[in-house]
XYZ file of C-alpha atoms in Angstrom:
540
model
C -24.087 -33.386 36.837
C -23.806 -36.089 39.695
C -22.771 -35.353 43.033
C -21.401 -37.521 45.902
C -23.981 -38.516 48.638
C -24.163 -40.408 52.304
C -24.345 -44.762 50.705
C -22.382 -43.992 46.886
C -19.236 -46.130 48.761
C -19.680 -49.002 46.663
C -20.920 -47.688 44.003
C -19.251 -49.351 40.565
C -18.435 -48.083 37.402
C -20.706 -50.470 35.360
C -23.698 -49.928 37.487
C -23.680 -46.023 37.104
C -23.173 -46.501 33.480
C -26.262 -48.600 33.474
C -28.320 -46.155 35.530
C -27.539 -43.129 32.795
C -28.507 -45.351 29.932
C -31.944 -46.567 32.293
C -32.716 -42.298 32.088
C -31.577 -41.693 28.779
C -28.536 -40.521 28.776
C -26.273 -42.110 26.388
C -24.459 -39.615 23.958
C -21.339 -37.311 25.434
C -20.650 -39.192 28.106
C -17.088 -38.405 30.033
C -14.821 -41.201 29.787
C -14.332 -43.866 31.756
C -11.189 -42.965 33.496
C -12.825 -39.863 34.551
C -15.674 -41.010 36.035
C -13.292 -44.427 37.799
C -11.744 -41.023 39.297
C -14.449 -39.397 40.839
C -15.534 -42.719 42.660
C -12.111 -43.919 43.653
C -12.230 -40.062 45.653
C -15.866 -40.714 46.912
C -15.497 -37.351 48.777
C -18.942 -36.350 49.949
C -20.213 -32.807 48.051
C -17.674 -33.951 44.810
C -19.528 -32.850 41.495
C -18.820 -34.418 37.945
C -20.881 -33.391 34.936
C -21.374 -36.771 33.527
C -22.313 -35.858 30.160
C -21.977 -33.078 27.962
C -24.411 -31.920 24.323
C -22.685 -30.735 21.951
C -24.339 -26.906 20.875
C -25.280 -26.531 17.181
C -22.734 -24.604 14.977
C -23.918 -20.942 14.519
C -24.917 -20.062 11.089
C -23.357 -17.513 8.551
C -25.922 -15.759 6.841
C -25.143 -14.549 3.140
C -24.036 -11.053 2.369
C -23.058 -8.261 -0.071
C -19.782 -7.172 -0.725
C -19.425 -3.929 -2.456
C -16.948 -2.689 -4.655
C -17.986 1.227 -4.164
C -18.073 3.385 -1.564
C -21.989 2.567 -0.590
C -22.177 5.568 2.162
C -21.612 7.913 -0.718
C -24.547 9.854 -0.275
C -25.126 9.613 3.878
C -21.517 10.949 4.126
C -22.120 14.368 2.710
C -19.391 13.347 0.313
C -21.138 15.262 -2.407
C -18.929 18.481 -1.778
C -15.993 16.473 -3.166
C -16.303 16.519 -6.815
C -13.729 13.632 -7.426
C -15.250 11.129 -4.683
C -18.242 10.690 -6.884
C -18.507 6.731 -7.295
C -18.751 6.675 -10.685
C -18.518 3.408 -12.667
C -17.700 2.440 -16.061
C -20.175 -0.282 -18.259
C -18.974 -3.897 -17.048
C -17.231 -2.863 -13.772
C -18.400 -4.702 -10.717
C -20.734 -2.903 -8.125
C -20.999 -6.127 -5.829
C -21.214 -9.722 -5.447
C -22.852 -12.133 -3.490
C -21.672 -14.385 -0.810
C -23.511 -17.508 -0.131
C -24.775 -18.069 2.916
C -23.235 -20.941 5.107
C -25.685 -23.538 7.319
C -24.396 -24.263 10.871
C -23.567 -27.811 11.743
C -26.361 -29.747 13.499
C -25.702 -30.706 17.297
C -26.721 -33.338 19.658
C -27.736 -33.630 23.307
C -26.988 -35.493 26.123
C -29.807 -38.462 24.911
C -28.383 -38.335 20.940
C -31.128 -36.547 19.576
C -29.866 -34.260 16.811
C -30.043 -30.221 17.516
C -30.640 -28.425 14.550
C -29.465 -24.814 14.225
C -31.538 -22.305 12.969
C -31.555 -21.725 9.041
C -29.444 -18.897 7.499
C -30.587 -16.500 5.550
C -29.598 -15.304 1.719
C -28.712 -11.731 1.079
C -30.862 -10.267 -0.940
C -30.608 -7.505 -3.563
C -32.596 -5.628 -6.029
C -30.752 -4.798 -9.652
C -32.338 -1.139 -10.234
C -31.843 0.710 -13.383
C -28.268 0.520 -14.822
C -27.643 -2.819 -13.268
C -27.401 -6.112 -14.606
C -26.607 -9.414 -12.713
C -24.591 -12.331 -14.338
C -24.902 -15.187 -11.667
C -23.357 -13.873 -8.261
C -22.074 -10.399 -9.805
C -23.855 -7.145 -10.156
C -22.167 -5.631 -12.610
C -22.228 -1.642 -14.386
C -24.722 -2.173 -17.827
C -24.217 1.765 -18.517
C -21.530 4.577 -17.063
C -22.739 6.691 -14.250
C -22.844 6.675 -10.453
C -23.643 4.076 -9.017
C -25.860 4.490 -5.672
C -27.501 1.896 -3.349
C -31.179 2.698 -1.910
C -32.479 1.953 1.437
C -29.561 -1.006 1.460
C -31.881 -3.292 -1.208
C -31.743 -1.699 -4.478
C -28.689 -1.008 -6.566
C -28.627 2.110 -9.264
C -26.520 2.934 -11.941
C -27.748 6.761 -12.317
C -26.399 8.955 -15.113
C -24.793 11.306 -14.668
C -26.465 14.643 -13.836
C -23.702 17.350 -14.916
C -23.146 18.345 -18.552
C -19.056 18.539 -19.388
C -18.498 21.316 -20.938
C -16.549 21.908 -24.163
C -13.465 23.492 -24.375
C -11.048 24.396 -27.284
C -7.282 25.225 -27.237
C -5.681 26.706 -29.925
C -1.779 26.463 -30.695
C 1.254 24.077 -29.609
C 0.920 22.711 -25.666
C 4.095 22.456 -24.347
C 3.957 22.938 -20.945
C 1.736 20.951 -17.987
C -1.596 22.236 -17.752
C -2.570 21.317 -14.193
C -6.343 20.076 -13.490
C -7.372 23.159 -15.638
C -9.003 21.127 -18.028
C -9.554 18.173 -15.996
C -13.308 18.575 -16.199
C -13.710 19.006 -19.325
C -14.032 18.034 -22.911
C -10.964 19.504 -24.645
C -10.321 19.894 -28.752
C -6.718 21.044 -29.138
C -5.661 22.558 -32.790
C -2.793 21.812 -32.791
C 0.227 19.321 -31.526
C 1.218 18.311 -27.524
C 4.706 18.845 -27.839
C 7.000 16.849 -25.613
C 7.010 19.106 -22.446
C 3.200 18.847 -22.858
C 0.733 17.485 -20.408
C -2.892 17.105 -20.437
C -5.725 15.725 -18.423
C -9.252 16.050 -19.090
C -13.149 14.019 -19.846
C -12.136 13.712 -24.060
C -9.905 14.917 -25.966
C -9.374 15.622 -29.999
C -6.252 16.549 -31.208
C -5.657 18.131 -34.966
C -2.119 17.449 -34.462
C 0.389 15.437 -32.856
C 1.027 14.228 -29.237
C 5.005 13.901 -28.380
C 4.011 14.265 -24.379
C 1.643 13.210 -22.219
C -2.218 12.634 -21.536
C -5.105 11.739 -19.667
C -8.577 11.341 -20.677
C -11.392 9.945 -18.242
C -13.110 8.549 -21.826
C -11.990 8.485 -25.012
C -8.967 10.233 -27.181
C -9.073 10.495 -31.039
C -5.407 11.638 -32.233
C -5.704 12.837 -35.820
C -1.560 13.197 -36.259
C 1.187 11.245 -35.372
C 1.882 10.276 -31.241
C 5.249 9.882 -30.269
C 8.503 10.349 -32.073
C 11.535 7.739 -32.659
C 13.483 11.234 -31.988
C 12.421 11.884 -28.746
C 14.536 10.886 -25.931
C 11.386 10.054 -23.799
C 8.244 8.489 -25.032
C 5.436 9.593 -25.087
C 2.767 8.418 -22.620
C -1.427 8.332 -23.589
C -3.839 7.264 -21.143
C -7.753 7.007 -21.314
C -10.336 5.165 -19.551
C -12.179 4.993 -23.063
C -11.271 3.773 -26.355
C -7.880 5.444 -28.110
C -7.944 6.467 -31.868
C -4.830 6.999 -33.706
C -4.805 7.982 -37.068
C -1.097 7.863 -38.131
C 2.343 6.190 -37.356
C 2.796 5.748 -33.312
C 6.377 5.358 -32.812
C 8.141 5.636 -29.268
C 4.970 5.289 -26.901
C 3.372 4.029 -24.158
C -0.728 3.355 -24.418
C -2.856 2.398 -22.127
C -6.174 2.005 -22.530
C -9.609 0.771 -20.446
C -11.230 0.006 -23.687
C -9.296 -0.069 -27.271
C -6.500 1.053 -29.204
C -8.278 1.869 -33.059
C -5.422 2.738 -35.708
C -6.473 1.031 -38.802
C -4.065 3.059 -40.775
C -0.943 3.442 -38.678
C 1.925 1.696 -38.193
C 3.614 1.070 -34.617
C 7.239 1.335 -33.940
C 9.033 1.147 -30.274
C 5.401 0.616 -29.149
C 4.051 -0.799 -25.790
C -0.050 -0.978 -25.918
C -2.188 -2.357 -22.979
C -5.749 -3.091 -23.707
C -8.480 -4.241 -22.394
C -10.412 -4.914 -25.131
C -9.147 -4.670 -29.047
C -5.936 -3.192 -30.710
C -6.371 -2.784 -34.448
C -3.505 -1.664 -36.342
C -2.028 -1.288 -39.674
C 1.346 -2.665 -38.947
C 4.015 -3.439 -36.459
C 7.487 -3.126 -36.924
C 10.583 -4.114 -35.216
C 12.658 -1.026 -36.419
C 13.961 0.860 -33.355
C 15.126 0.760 -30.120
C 12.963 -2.022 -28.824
C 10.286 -4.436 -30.337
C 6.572 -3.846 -30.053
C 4.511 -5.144 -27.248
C 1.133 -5.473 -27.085
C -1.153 -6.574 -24.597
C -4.956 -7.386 -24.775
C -7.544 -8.665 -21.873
C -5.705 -7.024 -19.313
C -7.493 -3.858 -17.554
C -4.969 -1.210 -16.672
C -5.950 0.290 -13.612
C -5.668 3.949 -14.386
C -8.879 5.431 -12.479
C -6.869 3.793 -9.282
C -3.277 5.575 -10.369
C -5.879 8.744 -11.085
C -7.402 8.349 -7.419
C -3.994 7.885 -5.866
C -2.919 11.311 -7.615
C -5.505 12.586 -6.318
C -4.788 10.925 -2.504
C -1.085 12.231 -2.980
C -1.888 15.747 -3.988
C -4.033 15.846 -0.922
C -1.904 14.283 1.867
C 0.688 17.260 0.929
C -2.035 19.379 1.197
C -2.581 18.057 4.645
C 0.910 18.002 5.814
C 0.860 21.573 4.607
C -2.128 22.337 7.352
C -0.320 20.442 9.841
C 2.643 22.451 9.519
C 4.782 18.975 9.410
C 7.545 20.365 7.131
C 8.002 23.515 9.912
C 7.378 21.281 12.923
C 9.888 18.957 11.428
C 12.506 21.567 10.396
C 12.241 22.958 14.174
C 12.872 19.632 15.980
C 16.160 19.106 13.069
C 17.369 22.214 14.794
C 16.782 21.428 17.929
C 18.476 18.182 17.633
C 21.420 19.477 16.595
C 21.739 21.864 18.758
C 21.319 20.405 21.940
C 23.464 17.485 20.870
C 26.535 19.432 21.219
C 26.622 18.889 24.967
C 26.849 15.481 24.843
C 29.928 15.702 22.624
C 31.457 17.999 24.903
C 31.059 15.605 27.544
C 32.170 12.937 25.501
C 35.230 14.109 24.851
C 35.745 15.620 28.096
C 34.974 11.607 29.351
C 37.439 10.469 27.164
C 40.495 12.653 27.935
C 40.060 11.618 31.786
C 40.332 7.847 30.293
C 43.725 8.494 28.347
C 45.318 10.156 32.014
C 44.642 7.437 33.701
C 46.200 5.302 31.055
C 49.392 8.187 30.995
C 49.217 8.009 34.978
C 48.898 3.740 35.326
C 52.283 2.336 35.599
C 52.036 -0.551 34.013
C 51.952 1.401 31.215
C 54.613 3.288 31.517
C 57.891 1.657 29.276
C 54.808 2.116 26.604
C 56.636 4.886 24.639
C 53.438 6.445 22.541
C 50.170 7.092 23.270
C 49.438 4.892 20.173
C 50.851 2.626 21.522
C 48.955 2.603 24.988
C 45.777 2.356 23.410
C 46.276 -0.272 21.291
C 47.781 -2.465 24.180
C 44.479 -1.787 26.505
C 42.859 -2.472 23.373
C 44.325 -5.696 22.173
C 44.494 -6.930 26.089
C 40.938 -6.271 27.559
C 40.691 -7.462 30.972
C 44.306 -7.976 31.766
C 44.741 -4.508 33.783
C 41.694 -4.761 36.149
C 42.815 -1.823 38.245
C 41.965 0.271 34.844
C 38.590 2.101 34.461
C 36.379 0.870 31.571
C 37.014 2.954 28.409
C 33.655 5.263 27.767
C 31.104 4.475 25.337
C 32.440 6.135 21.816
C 29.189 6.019 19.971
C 29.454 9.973 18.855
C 29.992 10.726 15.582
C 32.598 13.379 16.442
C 34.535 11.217 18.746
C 36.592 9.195 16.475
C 38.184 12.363 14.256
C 38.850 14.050 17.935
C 40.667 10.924 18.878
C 43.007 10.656 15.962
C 43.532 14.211 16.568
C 44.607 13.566 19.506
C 46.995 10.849 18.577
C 48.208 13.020 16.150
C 48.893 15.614 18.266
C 50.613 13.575 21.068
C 53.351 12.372 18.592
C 55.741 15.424 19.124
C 55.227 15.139 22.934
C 57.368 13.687 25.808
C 55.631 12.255 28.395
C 54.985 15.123 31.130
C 53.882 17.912 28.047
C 51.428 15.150 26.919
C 49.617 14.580 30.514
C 49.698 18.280 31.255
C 48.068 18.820 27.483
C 45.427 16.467 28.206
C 44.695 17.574 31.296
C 44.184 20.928 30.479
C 42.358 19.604 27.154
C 40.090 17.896 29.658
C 39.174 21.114 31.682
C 38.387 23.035 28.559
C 36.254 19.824 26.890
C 34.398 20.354 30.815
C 33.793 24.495 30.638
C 32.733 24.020 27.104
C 29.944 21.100 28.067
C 28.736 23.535 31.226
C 28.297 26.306 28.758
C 26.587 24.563 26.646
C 24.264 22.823 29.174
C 23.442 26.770 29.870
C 22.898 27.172 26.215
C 20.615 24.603 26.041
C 18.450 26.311 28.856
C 17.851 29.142 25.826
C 17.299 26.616 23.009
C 14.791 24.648 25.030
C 12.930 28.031 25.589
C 12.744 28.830 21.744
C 11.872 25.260 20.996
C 8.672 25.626 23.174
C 8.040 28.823 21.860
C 8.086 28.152 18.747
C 6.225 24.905 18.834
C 3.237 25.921 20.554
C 3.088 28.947 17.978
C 2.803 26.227 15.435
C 0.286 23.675 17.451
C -1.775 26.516 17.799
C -2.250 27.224 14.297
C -2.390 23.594 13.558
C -5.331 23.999 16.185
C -7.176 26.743 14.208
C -7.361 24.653 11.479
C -8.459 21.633 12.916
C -11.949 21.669 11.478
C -9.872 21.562 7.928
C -7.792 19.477 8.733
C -10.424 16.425 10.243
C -12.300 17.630 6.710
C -9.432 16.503 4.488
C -8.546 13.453 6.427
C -11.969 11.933 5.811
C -11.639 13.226 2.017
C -8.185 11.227 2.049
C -9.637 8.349 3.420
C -13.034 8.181 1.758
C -10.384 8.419 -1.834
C -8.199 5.280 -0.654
C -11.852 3.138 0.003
C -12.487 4.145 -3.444
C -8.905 3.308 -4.956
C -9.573 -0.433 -3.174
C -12.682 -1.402 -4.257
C -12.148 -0.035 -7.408
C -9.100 -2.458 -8.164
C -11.186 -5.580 -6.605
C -14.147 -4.523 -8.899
C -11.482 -4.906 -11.748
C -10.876 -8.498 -10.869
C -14.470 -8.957 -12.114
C -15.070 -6.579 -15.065
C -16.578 -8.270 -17.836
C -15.692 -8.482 -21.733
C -18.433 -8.650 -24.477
C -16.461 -10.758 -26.704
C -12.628 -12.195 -26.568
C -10.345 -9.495 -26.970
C -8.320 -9.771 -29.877
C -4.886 -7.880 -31.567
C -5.668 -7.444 -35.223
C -2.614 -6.334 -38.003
C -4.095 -5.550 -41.346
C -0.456 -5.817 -43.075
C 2.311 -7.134 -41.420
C 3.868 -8.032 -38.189
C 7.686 -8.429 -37.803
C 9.043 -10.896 -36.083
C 10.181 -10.072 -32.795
C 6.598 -8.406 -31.544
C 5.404 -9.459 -28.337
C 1.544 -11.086 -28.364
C 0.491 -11.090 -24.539
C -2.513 -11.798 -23.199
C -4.136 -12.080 -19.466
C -1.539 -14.982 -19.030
C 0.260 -16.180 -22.122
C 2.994 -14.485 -23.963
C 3.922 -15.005 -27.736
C 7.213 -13.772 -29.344
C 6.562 -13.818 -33.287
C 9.736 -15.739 -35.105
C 8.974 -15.002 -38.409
C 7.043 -11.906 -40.359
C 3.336 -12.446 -40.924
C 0.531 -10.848 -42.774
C -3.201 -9.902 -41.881
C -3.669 -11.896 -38.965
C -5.420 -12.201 -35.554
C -4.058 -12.742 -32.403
C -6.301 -14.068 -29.320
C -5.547 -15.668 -25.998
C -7.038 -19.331 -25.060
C -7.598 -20.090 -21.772
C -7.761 -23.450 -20.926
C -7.885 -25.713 -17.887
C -5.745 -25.860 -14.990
C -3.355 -28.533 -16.359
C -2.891 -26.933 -19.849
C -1.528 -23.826 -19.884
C -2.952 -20.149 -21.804
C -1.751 -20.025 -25.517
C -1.917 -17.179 -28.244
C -3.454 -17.701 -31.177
C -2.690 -16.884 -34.654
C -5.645 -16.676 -37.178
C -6.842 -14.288 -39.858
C -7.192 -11.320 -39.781
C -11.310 -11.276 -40.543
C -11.551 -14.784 -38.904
């Protein structure tokens, strides 16, 4: 900083510029024209900083990002059975960001200014964990927990499932009542059937719909070409069919086994294999199958789960009653302001009957649609009112209608009088609406103060709902990174029709022609080359 003294009169550019470089000062210095300034003023107490460091860039130290809910345990989450953060093997638990070094500096004399080093994040893989480079990833299914912020878990899971049989034909939806369980049904899911539970065995057939947290063995037939809907199987584990699947929809988190059956009107995503018999193009639609690709059904499971309860919580919240009472009230006190409306309006048409301009106009028609068409050219008019109100326009062809078998003086004594009554009619409603606003209150505070009551609930469930959409997040980002032990492959021990659809992560394969025991796989190439499906052999 240099500041203007008694003698700096002739001072000269070149000779202060001298004098910094004389102390040391040589880096950052303000330019020329800035400092030619501050001389040409030469005002006595005038300050200029002359030079100015530049401050190292702050560091970014490295860090973890998560993909489960890591305040599991702190939160007292434990009371809700379904927030558990459990993990399947090869899921992502977290990854590691790199840290970034700040950019060196420099002061006023050009020495460099180094900023202080960052830091990795660090993190220990405990039992259950594995790490391939910057990914911590699931090595066994359980929940996964992280200790004193430095050591990652994968602990198994403490709770036996119990076993459960059912015995007979489902055909109806079963609720969650066997949602925690491992279920063996003798006999068939019938279309009107739905299921969700840990495993499930089924002597018989599945024409409906299920959901299995692991695995599913089907020893009969899924799906019919009969039905008018297909039928829908879902499991987090591996699928095994041991018949024809005709008419369905499979999804599955690991694969689809069916050595011996034959698909039909089929549409398969897999993560890992599908092994089939055959696949035919008989039916309403050709097969499609689809390998590599992890279907996120633990996220459409957790959003269930967040749906089921946000109605639960609009249910405390009395938000259907609340919103039912302020419908009514609505409509009720909106009557008024048609009233007035209307009673607006008919004072507008007798001043149009009562303007004599106007007056040759023979119909009342007529009158409006010459003010209409001629806006501005009667100044000595009042404006027409606003006619936003839904019920103005059929009152105003009414009375159109009405004024057609009128002469003049019958017409502007019917709309006056129409006028007055439109007026009595808005006054006793305003009174009305004295009583309506009374039971609206009343009622209202009756239901904020059991909304109040259950406050304690209600703050309970709200963290529940929002601890369950943390969970549906970083469980789809930990999909983004779940890992495959070896390329995922579609294998047909007979024959595939043409027609089928081959897809992959990214590339898509219609078959032209029919071909026999053969293996399809996705290659993944570079940027500039795009994904292709391959055909091999079946045992290749």
């Amino acid at each position: 900083m240099i500041q203007v003294k008694p003698g700096y009169e002739d001072l000269l550019l070149p000779d202060l510029k001298n004098w910094l470089y004389s102390i040391g000062i040589i880096w950052g210095i303000c330019p020329d024209k800035e400092i030619k300034a501050f001389i040409d003023q030469n005002r006595l107490g005038n300050e200029i900083k002359i030079a100015r460091g530049r401050a190292p860039e702050k560091r970014k130290d490295g860090r973890m990002e998560f993909y489960f809910d890591t305040q599991f345990i702190a939160s007292g989450a434990e009371q809700e059975a379904d927030l558990l953060p459990m993990v399947k093997k090869g899921d992502a638990l977290a990854k590691q960001i790199p840290p970034q070094n700040g950019i060196p500096g420099k002061d006023v004399s050009g020495f460099s200014l180094t900023p202080a080093p960052s830091a990795p994040a660090f993190l220990n893989c405990g039992q259950g964990v594995v790490r391939h480079e910057d990914l911590f990833m699931a090595a066994d299914e359980g929940m996964a927990v992280l200790d004193q912020n430095r050591t990652l878990f994968v602990l198994p899971q403490d709770q036996s499932v119990p076993e459960r049989h059912y015995t007979g034909a489902i055909d109806m939806d079963l609720g969650d009542e066997y949602k925690g369980v491992n279920l063996t049904v003798d006999g068939s899911i019938l279309k009107n059937g739905q299921v969700r539970c840990q495993t499930l065995k089924v002597s018989g057939n599945v024409l409906g719909q299920v959901s299995a947290a692991k695995d599913i063995i089907v020893k009969g037939e899924i799906g019919s070409s009969k039905a008018s809907e297909p039928a829908k199987i879902k499991a987090e584990g591996n699928i095994l069919a041991g018949k024809t699947i005709s008419n369905a929809i499979i999804m599955t988190g690991k694969s689809l086994k069916a050595p011996n059956a034959d698909l039909k009107a089929v549409a398969v995503q897999a993560f890992e294999d599908i092994i089939v018999k055959n696949i035919f193009s008989t039916g309403p639609r050709p097969c499609v199958l689809q390998v590599g690709k992890a279907p996120n059904l633990r996220a459409d499971s957790i959003m269930a789960m967040i749906e089921a309860r946000t109605q639960k919580l609009d249910q405390l919240r009395c938000a259907q009653e609340l919103q039912a009472l302020e419908t009514w009230f609505a409509e009720k006190t909106k009557i008024k302001e048609t009233y007035l409306s209307q009673h607006q309006y008919l004072n507008y048409v007798l001043a149009l009957l009562e303007f004599k301009p106007l007056s040759g106009v023979s119909t009342l028609e007529d009158i409006l649609g010459a003010v209409n068409q001629n806006p501005g050219k009667w100044p000595d008019l009042p404006l027409a009112p606003v006619n936003d109100h839904w019920d103005n326009a059929p009152f105003v062809q009414q009375l159109i209608h009405t004024a057609q078998t009128m002469d003049f003086n019958t017409l502007n004594a019917h709309v006056r009088a129409q006028a007055d009554i439109k007026y009595g009619m808005y006054k006793g409603a305003v009174s009305a609406d004295r009583r309506y606003t009374r039971k609206y209150d009343t009622e209202k505070n009756k239901l904020l103060q059991i909304v109040q009551k259950r406050k304690p609930k209600i703050e309970a469930l709200k963290k529940t709902i929002e601890q369950l959409i943390i969970r549906k997040e970083t469980f789809i980002l930990s999909q983004a990174y779940r890992s495959q032990q070896v390329l995922p492959a579609v294998r047909v021990k007979n024959k595939t029709e043409k027609e089928t659809i081959i897809k992959g992560r990214k590339a898509v394969l219609t078959v032209d022609q029919d071909i026999f025991g053969v293996k399809f796989t996705e290659e993944i190439k570079t940027c500039e080359s795009p994904a292709q499906i391959l055909i091999q052999g079946f045992y290749d």
